[in-house]
């Protein structure tokens, strides 16, 4: 199972929103096809076929829990990514 698959599964389970590494989350969003631009401390992710904009900020070395929840909702809403079970 790849690192992105493990992180995607961890996010979808929703049991550790406070413990998601920020840089890994940025990598996952890039892997899912989002374009990133950085404005000060805001990392803004967009994708042409998705109306919502993802705006995340660093909290120490972790992502903010409410932002992880927002990302989980978008992943589920748009059926992004496939979790590799092997």
mmCIF file of N, CA, C and O in Angstrom:
data_model
loop_
_atom_site.group_PDB
_atom_site.id
_atom_site.type_symbol
_atom_site.label_atom_id
_atom_site.label_comp_id
_atom_site.label_asym_id
_atom_site.label_seq_id
_atom_site.Cartn_x
_atom_site.Cartn_y
_atom_site.Cartn_z
ATOM 1 N N UNK A 1 0.859 -1.176 0.000
ATOM 2 C CA UNK A 1 0.000 0.000 0.000
ATOM 3 C C UNK A 1 0.903 1.237 0.000
ATOM 4 O O UNK A 1 1.807 1.352 0.804
ATOM 5 N N UNK A 2 0.650 2.166 -0.900
ATOM 6 C CA UNK A 2 1.486 3.362 -1.008
ATOM 7 C C UNK A 2 1.218 4.326 0.145
ATOM 8 O O UNK A 2 0.208 4.222 0.851
ATOM 9 N N UNK A 3 2.116 5.284 0.308
ATOM 10 C CA UNK A 3 1.979 6.285 1.370
ATOM 11 C C UNK A 3 0.690 7.080 1.190
ATOM 12 O O UNK A 3 -0.034 7.337 2.156
ATOM 13 N N UNK A 4 0.389 7.459 -0.059
ATOM 14 C CA UNK A 4 -0.839 8.223 -0.310
ATOM 15 C C UNK A 4 -2.079 7.400 -0.007
ATOM 16 O O UNK A 4 -3.061 7.919 0.517
ATOM 17 N N UNK A 5 -2.055 6.106 -0.331
ATOM 18 C CA UNK A 5 -3.201 5.231 -0.039
ATOM 19 C C UNK A 5 -3.409 5.101 1.466
ATOM 20 O O UNK A 5 -4.542 5.137 1.956
ATOM 21 N N UNK A 6 -2.310 4.972 2.209
ATOM 22 C CA UNK A 6 -2.408 4.869 3.668
ATOM 23 C C UNK A 6 -2.978 6.148 4.267
ATOM 24 O O UNK A 6 -3.840 6.104 5.147
ATOM 25 N N UNK A 7 -2.491 7.292 3.773
ATOM 26 C CA UNK A 7 -2.986 8.568 4.292
ATOM 27 C C UNK A 7 -4.451 8.772 3.926
ATOM 28 O O UNK A 7 -5.251 9.217 4.753
ATOM 29 N N UNK A 8 -4.820 8.425 2.705
ATOM 30 C CA UNK A 8 -6.214 8.550 2.276
ATOM 31 C C UNK A 8 -7.121 7.694 3.163
ATOM 32 O O UNK A 8 -8.168 8.154 3.620
ATOM 33 N N UNK A 9 -6.696 6.484 3.430
ATOM 34 C CA UNK A 9 -7.483 5.592 4.292
ATOM 35 C C UNK A 9 -7.602 6.168 5.698
ATOM 36 O O UNK A 9 -8.679 6.154 6.298
ATOM 37 N N UNK A 10 -6.501 6.724 6.221
ATOM 38 C CA UNK A 10 -6.499 7.321 7.554
ATOM 39 C C UNK A 10 -7.461 8.505 7.622
ATOM 40 O O UNK A 10 -8.213 8.663 8.588
ATOM 41 N N UNK A 11 -7.472 9.322 6.569
ATOM 42 C CA UNK A 11 -8.371 10.478 6.528
ATOM 43 C C UNK A 11 -9.826 10.018 6.437
ATOM 44 O O UNK A 11 -10.701 10.538 7.126
ATOM 45 N N UNK A 12 -10.098 9.032 5.584
ATOM 46 C CA UNK A 12 -11.475 8.555 5.416
ATOM 47 C C UNK A 12 -12.020 7.886 6.669
ATOM 48 O O UNK A 12 -13.223 7.949 6.927
ATOM 49 N N UNK A 13 -11.155 7.247 7.462
ATOM 50 C CA UNK A 13 -11.611 6.647 8.716
ATOM 51 C C UNK A 13 -12.027 7.714 9.725
ATOM 52 O O UNK A 13 -12.914 7.483 10.544
ATOM 53 N N UNK A 14 -11.383 8.879 9.678
ATOM 54 C CA UNK A 14 -11.780 10.004 10.515
ATOM 55 C C UNK A 14 -11.496 9.866 11.987
ATOM 56 O O UNK A 14 -12.073 10.571 12.807
ATOM 57 N N UNK A 15 -10.581 8.989 12.363
ATOM 58 C CA UNK A 15 -10.297 8.770 13.780
ATOM 59 C C UNK A 15 -9.116 9.594 14.282
ATOM 60 O O UNK A 15 -8.891 9.651 15.486
ATOM 61 N N UNK A 16 -8.342 10.193 13.370
ATOM 62 C CA UNK A 16 -7.142 10.909 13.815
ATOM 63 C C UNK A 16 -6.947 12.214 13.046
ATOM 64 O O UNK A 16 -5.864 12.490 12.553
ATOM 65 N N UNK A 17 -7.990 13.008 12.990
ATOM 66 C CA UNK A 17 -7.914 14.281 12.265
ATOM 67 C C UNK A 17 -6.867 15.220 12.859
ATOM 68 O O UNK A 17 -6.303 16.045 12.162
ATOM 69 N N UNK A 18 -6.599 15.102 14.156
ATOM 70 C CA UNK A 18 -5.604 15.946 14.814
ATOM 71 C C UNK A 18 -4.178 15.486 14.550
ATOM 72 O O UNK A 18 -3.241 16.176 14.935
ATOM 73 N N UNK A 19 -4.008 14.341 13.918
ATOM 74 C CA UNK A 19 -2.682 13.749 13.780
ATOM 75 C C UNK A 19 -2.304 13.525 12.311
ATOM 76 O O UNK A 19 -1.636 12.554 11.990
ATOM 77 N N UNK A 20 -2.708 14.421 11.427
ATOM 78 C CA UNK A 20 -2.371 14.319 10.009
ATOM 79 C C UNK A 20 -1.236 15.300 9.719
ATOM 80 O O UNK A 20 -1.364 16.503 9.973
ATOM 81 N N UNK A 21 -0.128 14.777 9.213
ATOM 82 C CA UNK A 21 1.026 15.607 8.900
ATOM 83 C C UNK A 21 0.689 16.562 7.748
ATOM 84 O O UNK A 21 0.154 16.140 6.721
ATOM 85 N N UNK A 22 1.014 17.846 7.927
ATOM 86 C CA UNK A 22 0.653 18.876 6.951
ATOM 87 C C UNK A 22 1.295 18.629 5.592
ATOM 88 O O UNK A 22 0.628 18.694 4.560
ATOM 89 N N UNK A 23 2.587 18.330 5.581
ATOM 90 C CA UNK A 23 3.275 18.136 4.295
ATOM 91 C C UNK A 23 2.759 16.895 3.574
ATOM 92 O O UNK A 23 2.649 16.893 2.340
ATOM 93 N N UNK A 24 2.400 15.847 4.308
ATOM 94 C CA UNK A 24 1.824 14.655 3.686
ATOM 95 C C UNK A 24 0.445 14.956 3.111
ATOM 96 O O UNK A 24 0.091 14.458 2.043
ATOM 97 N N UNK A 25 -0.333 15.792 3.801
ATOM 98 C CA UNK A 25 -1.654 16.173 3.305
ATOM 99 C C UNK A 25 -1.527 16.980 2.013
ATOM 100 O O UNK A 25 -2.270 16.739 1.061
ATOM 101 N N UNK A 26 -0.560 17.889 1.969
ATOM 102 C CA UNK A 26 -0.315 18.653 0.734
ATOM 103 C C UNK A 26 0.075 17.711 -0.400
ATOM 104 O O UNK A 26 -0.392 17.861 -1.531
ATOM 105 N N UNK A 27 0.913 16.727 -0.097
ATOM 106 C CA UNK A 27 1.313 15.742 -1.100
ATOM 107 C C UNK A 27 0.136 14.930 -1.606
ATOM 108 O O UNK A 27 0.033 14.644 -2.802
ATOM 109 N N UNK A 28 -0.766 14.551 -0.702
ATOM 110 C CA UNK A 28 -1.954 13.789 -1.097
ATOM 111 C C UNK A 28 -2.846 14.613 -2.017
ATOM 112 O O UNK A 28 -3.329 14.104 -3.032
ATOM 113 N N UNK A 29 -3.043 15.868 -1.680
ATOM 114 C CA UNK A 29 -3.889 16.721 -2.526
ATOM 115 C C UNK A 29 -3.274 16.887 -3.915
ATOM 116 O O UNK A 29 -3.983 16.856 -4.918
ATOM 117 N N UNK A 30 -1.970 17.027 -3.988
ATOM 118 C CA UNK A 30 -1.291 17.094 -5.286
ATOM 119 C C UNK A 30 -1.465 15.793 -6.046
ATOM 120 O O UNK A 30 -1.724 15.777 -7.251
ATOM 121 N N UNK A 31 -1.346 14.665 -5.336
ATOM 122 C CA UNK A 31 -1.537 13.341 -5.929
ATOM 123 C C UNK A 31 -2.945 13.177 -6.487
ATOM 124 O O UNK A 31 -3.153 12.537 -7.517
ATOM 125 N N UNK A 32 -3.919 13.794 -5.829
ATOM 126 C CA UNK A 32 -5.316 13.716 -6.264
ATOM 127 C C UNK A 32 -5.632 14.694 -7.394
ATOM 128 O O UNK A 32 -6.776 14.794 -7.823
ATOM 129 N N UNK A 33 -4.632 15.417 -7.869
ATOM 130 C CA UNK A 33 -4.818 16.277 -9.035
ATOM 131 C C UNK A 33 -5.068 17.743 -8.753
ATOM 132 O O UNK A 33 -5.445 18.492 -9.650
ATOM 133 N N UNK A 34 -4.877 18.173 -7.522
ATOM 134 C CA UNK A 34 -5.079 19.572 -7.177
ATOM 135 C C UNK A 34 -3.818 20.376 -7.478
ATOM 136 O O UNK A 34 -2.707 19.889 -7.329
ATOM 137 N N UNK A 35 -4.025 21.617 -7.904
ATOM 138 C CA UNK A 35 -2.931 22.560 -8.097
ATOM 139 C C UNK A 35 -2.801 23.389 -6.830
ATOM 140 O O UNK A 35 -3.803 23.807 -6.244
ATOM 141 N N UNK A 36 -1.549 23.643 -6.418
ATOM 142 C CA UNK A 36 -1.309 24.378 -5.178
ATOM 143 C C UNK A 36 -0.715 25.744 -5.475
ATOM 144 O O UNK A 36 0.148 25.887 -6.329
ATOM 145 N N UNK A 37 -1.188 26.729 -4.736
ATOM 146 C CA UNK A 37 -0.515 28.021 -4.718
ATOM 147 C C UNK A 37 -0.462 28.467 -3.263
ATOM 148 O O UNK A 37 -1.322 28.101 -2.451
ATOM 149 N N UNK A 38 0.554 29.211 -2.927
ATOM 150 C CA UNK A 38 0.779 29.598 -1.536
ATOM 151 C C UNK A 38 0.690 31.111 -1.416
ATOM 152 O O UNK A 38 1.350 31.841 -2.156
ATOM 153 N N UNK A 39 -0.144 31.554 -0.507
ATOM 154 C CA UNK A 39 -0.286 32.969 -0.183
ATOM 155 C C UNK A 39 -0.031 33.118 1.313
ATOM 156 O O UNK A 39 -0.868 32.716 2.125
ATOM 157 N N UNK A 40 1.131 33.609 1.656
ATOM 158 C CA UNK A 40 1.525 33.756 3.054
ATOM 159 C C UNK A 40 1.493 32.379 3.725
ATOM 160 O O UNK A 40 2.194 31.474 3.284
ATOM 161 N N UNK A 41 0.680 32.198 4.747
ATOM 162 C CA UNK A 41 0.611 30.897 5.421
ATOM 163 C C UNK A 41 -0.499 30.008 4.870
ATOM 164 O O UNK A 41 -0.694 28.890 5.336
ATOM 165 N N UNK A 42 -1.218 30.485 3.869
ATOM 166 C CA UNK A 42 -2.331 29.742 3.291
ATOM 167 C C UNK A 42 -1.874 28.936 2.075
ATOM 168 O O UNK A 42 -1.281 29.472 1.151
ATOM 169 N N UNK A 43 -2.158 27.665 2.109
ATOM 170 C CA UNK A 43 -1.911 26.780 0.964
ATOM 171 C C UNK A 43 -3.268 26.548 0.311
ATOM 172 O O UNK A 43 -4.172 25.962 0.926
ATOM 173 N N UNK A 44 -3.409 27.018 -0.907
ATOM 174 C CA UNK A 44 -4.698 27.003 -1.599
ATOM 175 C C UNK A 44 -4.638 25.978 -2.722
ATOM 176 O O UNK A 44 -3.748 26.024 -3.570
ATOM 177 N N UNK A 45 -5.579 25.023 -2.692
ATOM 178 C CA UNK A 45 -5.613 23.947 -3.669
ATOM 179 C C UNK A 45 -6.870 24.072 -4.507
ATOM 180 O O UNK A 45 -7.970 24.250 -3.970
ATOM 181 N N UNK A 46 -6.699 23.978 -5.817
ATOM 182 C CA UNK A 46 -7.836 24.040 -6.730
ATOM 183 C C UNK A 46 -7.734 22.913 -7.748
ATOM 184 O O UNK A 46 -6.647 22.386 -8.000
ATOM 185 N N UNK A 47 -8.871 22.575 -8.309
ATOM 186 C CA UNK A 47 -8.938 21.569 -9.367
ATOM 187 C C UNK A 47 -10.060 21.999 -10.302
ATOM 188 O O UNK A 47 -11.135 22.401 -9.839
ATOM 189 N N UNK A 48 -9.820 21.918 -11.604
ATOM 190 C CA UNK A 48 -10.773 22.432 -12.596
ATOM 191 C C UNK A 48 -12.171 21.839 -12.478
ATOM 192 O O UNK A 48 -13.159 22.540 -12.675
ATOM 193 N N UNK A 49 -12.281 20.557 -12.161
ATOM 194 C CA UNK A 49 -13.590 19.911 -12.135
ATOM 195 C C UNK A 49 -14.269 19.949 -10.762
ATOM 196 O O UNK A 49 -15.302 19.324 -10.566
ATOM 197 N N UNK A 50 -13.695 20.701 -9.815
ATOM 198 C CA UNK A 50 -14.270 20.811 -8.472
ATOM 199 C C UNK A 50 -14.485 22.285 -8.152
ATOM 200 O O UNK A 50 -13.559 23.099 -8.248
ATOM 201 N N UNK A 51 -15.707 22.639 -7.793
ATOM 202 C CA UNK A 51 -16.059 24.042 -7.561
ATOM 203 C C UNK A 51 -15.423 24.594 -6.281
ATOM 204 O O UNK A 51 -15.043 25.758 -6.224
ATOM 205 N N UNK A 52 -15.297 23.762 -5.252
ATOM 206 C CA UNK A 52 -14.781 24.220 -3.973
ATOM 207 C C UNK A 52 -13.273 24.453 -4.041
ATOM 208 O O UNK A 52 -12.563 23.793 -4.778
ATOM 209 N N UNK A 53 -12.818 25.389 -3.232
ATOM 210 C CA UNK A 53 -11.390 25.672 -3.086
ATOM 211 C C UNK A 53 -10.973 25.181 -1.706
ATOM 212 O O UNK A 53 -11.666 25.429 -0.713
ATOM 213 N N UNK A 54 -9.849 24.495 -1.647
ATOM 214 C CA UNK A 54 -9.332 24.001 -0.372
ATOM 215 C C UNK A 54 -8.268 24.980 0.101
ATOM 216 O O UNK A 54 -7.293 25.237 -0.593
ATOM 217 N N UNK A 55 -8.452 25.520 1.299
ATOM 218 C CA UNK A 55 -7.527 26.474 1.882
ATOM 219 C C UNK A 55 -7.085 25.909 3.221
ATOM 220 O O UNK A 55 -7.886 25.817 4.153
ATOM 221 N N UNK A 56 -5.821 25.492 3.322
ATOM 222 C CA UNK A 56 -5.344 24.893 4.565
ATOM 223 C C UNK A 56 -4.162 25.679 5.109
ATOM 224 O O UNK A 56 -3.454 26.357 4.372
ATOM 225 N N UNK A 57 -3.987 25.575 6.438
ATOM 226 C CA UNK A 57 -2.905 26.259 7.119
ATOM 227 C C UNK A 57 -2.216 25.295 8.071
ATOM 228 O O UNK A 57 -2.831 24.370 8.593
ATOM 229 N N UNK A 58 -0.966 25.577 8.282
ATOM 230 C CA UNK A 58 -0.137 24.774 9.169
ATOM 231 C C UNK A 58 -0.477 25.064 10.628
ATOM 232 O O UNK A 58 -0.709 26.212 10.997
ATOM 233 N N UNK A 59 -0.523 24.020 11.446
ATOM 234 C CA UNK A 59 -0.690 24.151 12.894
ATOM 235 C C UNK A 59 0.431 23.335 13.529
ATOM 236 O O UNK A 59 0.278 22.141 13.766
ATOM 237 N N UNK A 60 1.570 23.950 13.749
ATOM 238 C CA UNK A 60 2.755 23.194 14.149
ATOM 239 C C UNK A 60 3.253 22.451 12.930
ATOM 240 O O UNK A 60 3.504 23.044 11.891
ATOM 241 N N UNK A 61 3.360 21.135 13.020
ATOM 242 C CA UNK A 61 3.715 20.326 11.843
ATOM 243 C C UNK A 61 2.506 19.562 11.319
ATOM 244 O O UNK A 61 2.613 18.800 10.365
ATOM 245 N N UNK A 62 1.364 19.786 11.941
ATOM 246 C CA UNK A 62 0.142 19.056 11.600
ATOM 247 C C UNK A 62 -0.856 19.962 10.884
ATOM 248 O O UNK A 62 -0.785 21.180 10.961
ATOM 249 N N UNK A 63 -1.790 19.338 10.201
ATOM 250 C CA UNK A 63 -2.902 20.069 9.594
ATOM 251 C C UNK A 63 -3.969 20.293 10.656
ATOM 252 O O UNK A 63 -4.081 19.528 11.612
ATOM 253 N N UNK A 64 -4.748 21.329 10.494
ATOM 254 C CA UNK A 64 -5.834 21.606 11.438
ATOM 255 C C UNK A 64 -6.946 20.582 11.241
ATOM 256 O O UNK A 64 -7.309 20.246 10.120
ATOM 257 N N UNK A 65 -7.481 20.093 12.355
ATOM 258 C CA UNK A 65 -8.463 19.012 12.321
ATOM 259 C C UNK A 65 -9.703 19.372 11.513
ATOM 260 O O UNK A 65 -10.202 18.550 10.734
ATOM 261 N N UNK A 66 -10.214 20.577 11.653
ATOM 262 C CA UNK A 66 -11.431 20.942 10.920
ATOM 263 C C UNK A 66 -11.174 21.002 9.418
ATOM 264 O O UNK A 66 -12.066 20.728 8.614
ATOM 265 N N UNK A 67 -9.942 21.325 9.026
ATOM 266 C CA UNK A 67 -9.610 21.363 7.613
ATOM 267 C C UNK A 67 -9.481 19.949 7.046
ATOM 268 O O UNK A 67 -9.867 19.698 5.906
ATOM 269 N N UNK A 68 -8.965 19.021 7.851
ATOM 270 C CA UNK A 68 -8.904 17.617 7.434
ATOM 271 C C UNK A 68 -10.322 17.093 7.218
ATOM 272 O O UNK A 68 -10.598 16.386 6.247
ATOM 273 N N UNK A 69 -11.245 17.479 8.096
ATOM 274 C CA UNK A 69 -12.646 17.061 7.964
ATOM 275 C C UNK A 69 -13.256 17.620 6.674
ATOM 276 O O UNK A 69 -13.971 16.919 5.963
ATOM 277 N N UNK A 70 -12.948 18.876 6.344
ATOM 278 C CA UNK A 70 -13.446 19.473 5.107
ATOM 279 C C UNK A 70 -12.911 18.722 3.886
ATOM 280 O O UNK A 70 -13.651 18.475 2.927
ATOM 281 N N UNK A 71 -11.639 18.347 3.941
ATOM 282 C CA UNK A 71 -11.027 17.603 2.837
ATOM 283 C C UNK A 71 -11.671 16.228 2.717
ATOM 284 O O UNK A 71 -11.962 15.758 1.617
ATOM 285 N N UNK A 72 -11.931 15.555 3.849
ATOM 286 C CA UNK A 72 -12.598 14.252 3.823
ATOM 287 C C UNK A 72 -13.962 14.373 3.155
ATOM 288 O O UNK A 72 -14.337 13.552 2.315
ATOM 289 N N UNK A 73 -14.711 15.415 3.493
ATOM 290 C CA UNK A 73 -16.031 15.609 2.892
ATOM 291 C C UNK A 73 -15.939 15.806 1.385
ATOM 292 O O UNK A 73 -16.778 15.289 0.637
ATOM 293 N N UNK A 74 -14.928 16.533 0.913
ATOM 294 C CA UNK A 74 -14.745 16.719 -0.536
ATOM 295 C C UNK A 74 -14.352 15.410 -1.220
ATOM 296 O O UNK A 74 -14.822 15.116 -2.314
ATOM 297 N N UNK A 75 -13.477 14.647 -0.577
ATOM 298 C CA UNK A 75 -13.063 13.359 -1.145
ATOM 299 C C UNK A 75 -14.280 12.452 -1.310
ATOM 300 O O UNK A 75 -14.456 11.802 -2.344
ATOM 301 N N UNK A 76 -15.135 12.440 -0.313
ATOM 302 C CA UNK A 76 -16.333 11.604 -0.384
ATOM 303 C C UNK A 76 -17.350 12.153 -1.388
ATOM 304 O O UNK A 76 -17.939 11.394 -2.155
ATOM 305 N N UNK A 77 -17.528 13.463 -1.393
ATOM 306 C CA UNK A 77 -18.508 14.093 -2.293
ATOM 307 C C UNK A 77 -18.162 13.845 -3.761
ATOM 308 O O UNK A 77 -19.032 13.547 -4.571
ATOM 309 N N UNK A 78 -16.877 13.961 -4.100
ATOM 310 C CA UNK A 78 -16.451 13.828 -5.493
ATOM 311 C C UNK A 78 -15.820 12.473 -5.805
ATOM 312 O O UNK A 78 -15.310 12.270 -6.894
ATOM 313 N N UNK A 79 -15.862 11.562 -4.824
ATOM 314 C CA UNK A 79 -15.334 10.204 -5.010
ATOM 315 C C UNK A 79 -13.893 10.239 -5.542
ATOM 316 O O UNK A 79 -13.575 9.628 -6.565
ATOM 317 N N UNK A 80 -13.042 10.968 -4.843
ATOM 318 C CA UNK A 80 -11.649 11.114 -5.249
ATOM 319 C C UNK A 80 -10.802 10.005 -4.650
ATOM 320 O O UNK A 80 -10.966 9.644 -3.489
ATOM 321 N N UNK A 81 -9.881 9.486 -5.427
ATOM 322 C CA UNK A 81 -8.930 8.503 -4.919
ATOM 323 C C UNK A 81 -9.541 7.154 -4.685
ATOM 324 O O UNK A 81 -10.726 7.011 -4.414
ATOM 325 N N UNK A 82 -8.722 6.168 -4.813
ATOM 326 C CA UNK A 82 -9.115 4.786 -4.532
ATOM 327 C C UNK A 82 -8.175 4.266 -3.463
ATOM 328 O O UNK A 82 -6.966 4.407 -3.583
ATOM 329 N N UNK A 83 -8.711 3.673 -2.421
ATOM 330 C CA UNK A 83 -7.878 3.098 -1.384
ATOM 331 C C UNK A 83 -7.430 1.717 -1.826
ATOM 332 O O UNK A 83 -8.261 0.860 -2.128
ATOM 333 N N UNK A 84 -6.118 1.519 -1.885
ATOM 334 C CA UNK A 84 -5.534 0.240 -2.280
ATOM 335 C C UNK A 84 -5.527 -0.679 -1.075
ATOM 336 O O UNK A 84 -4.885 -0.393 -0.064
ATOM 337 N N UNK A 85 -6.239 -1.772 -1.117
ATOM 338 C CA UNK A 85 -6.364 -2.688 0.015
ATOM 339 C C UNK A 85 -5.244 -3.701 0.124
ATOM 340 O O UNK A 85 -5.168 -4.444 1.073
ATOM 341 N N UNK A 86 -4.354 -3.771 -0.867
ATOM 342 C CA UNK A 86 -3.286 -4.772 -0.807
ATOM 343 C C UNK A 86 -2.145 -4.357 0.069
ATOM 344 O O UNK A 86 -1.996 -3.294 0.511
#
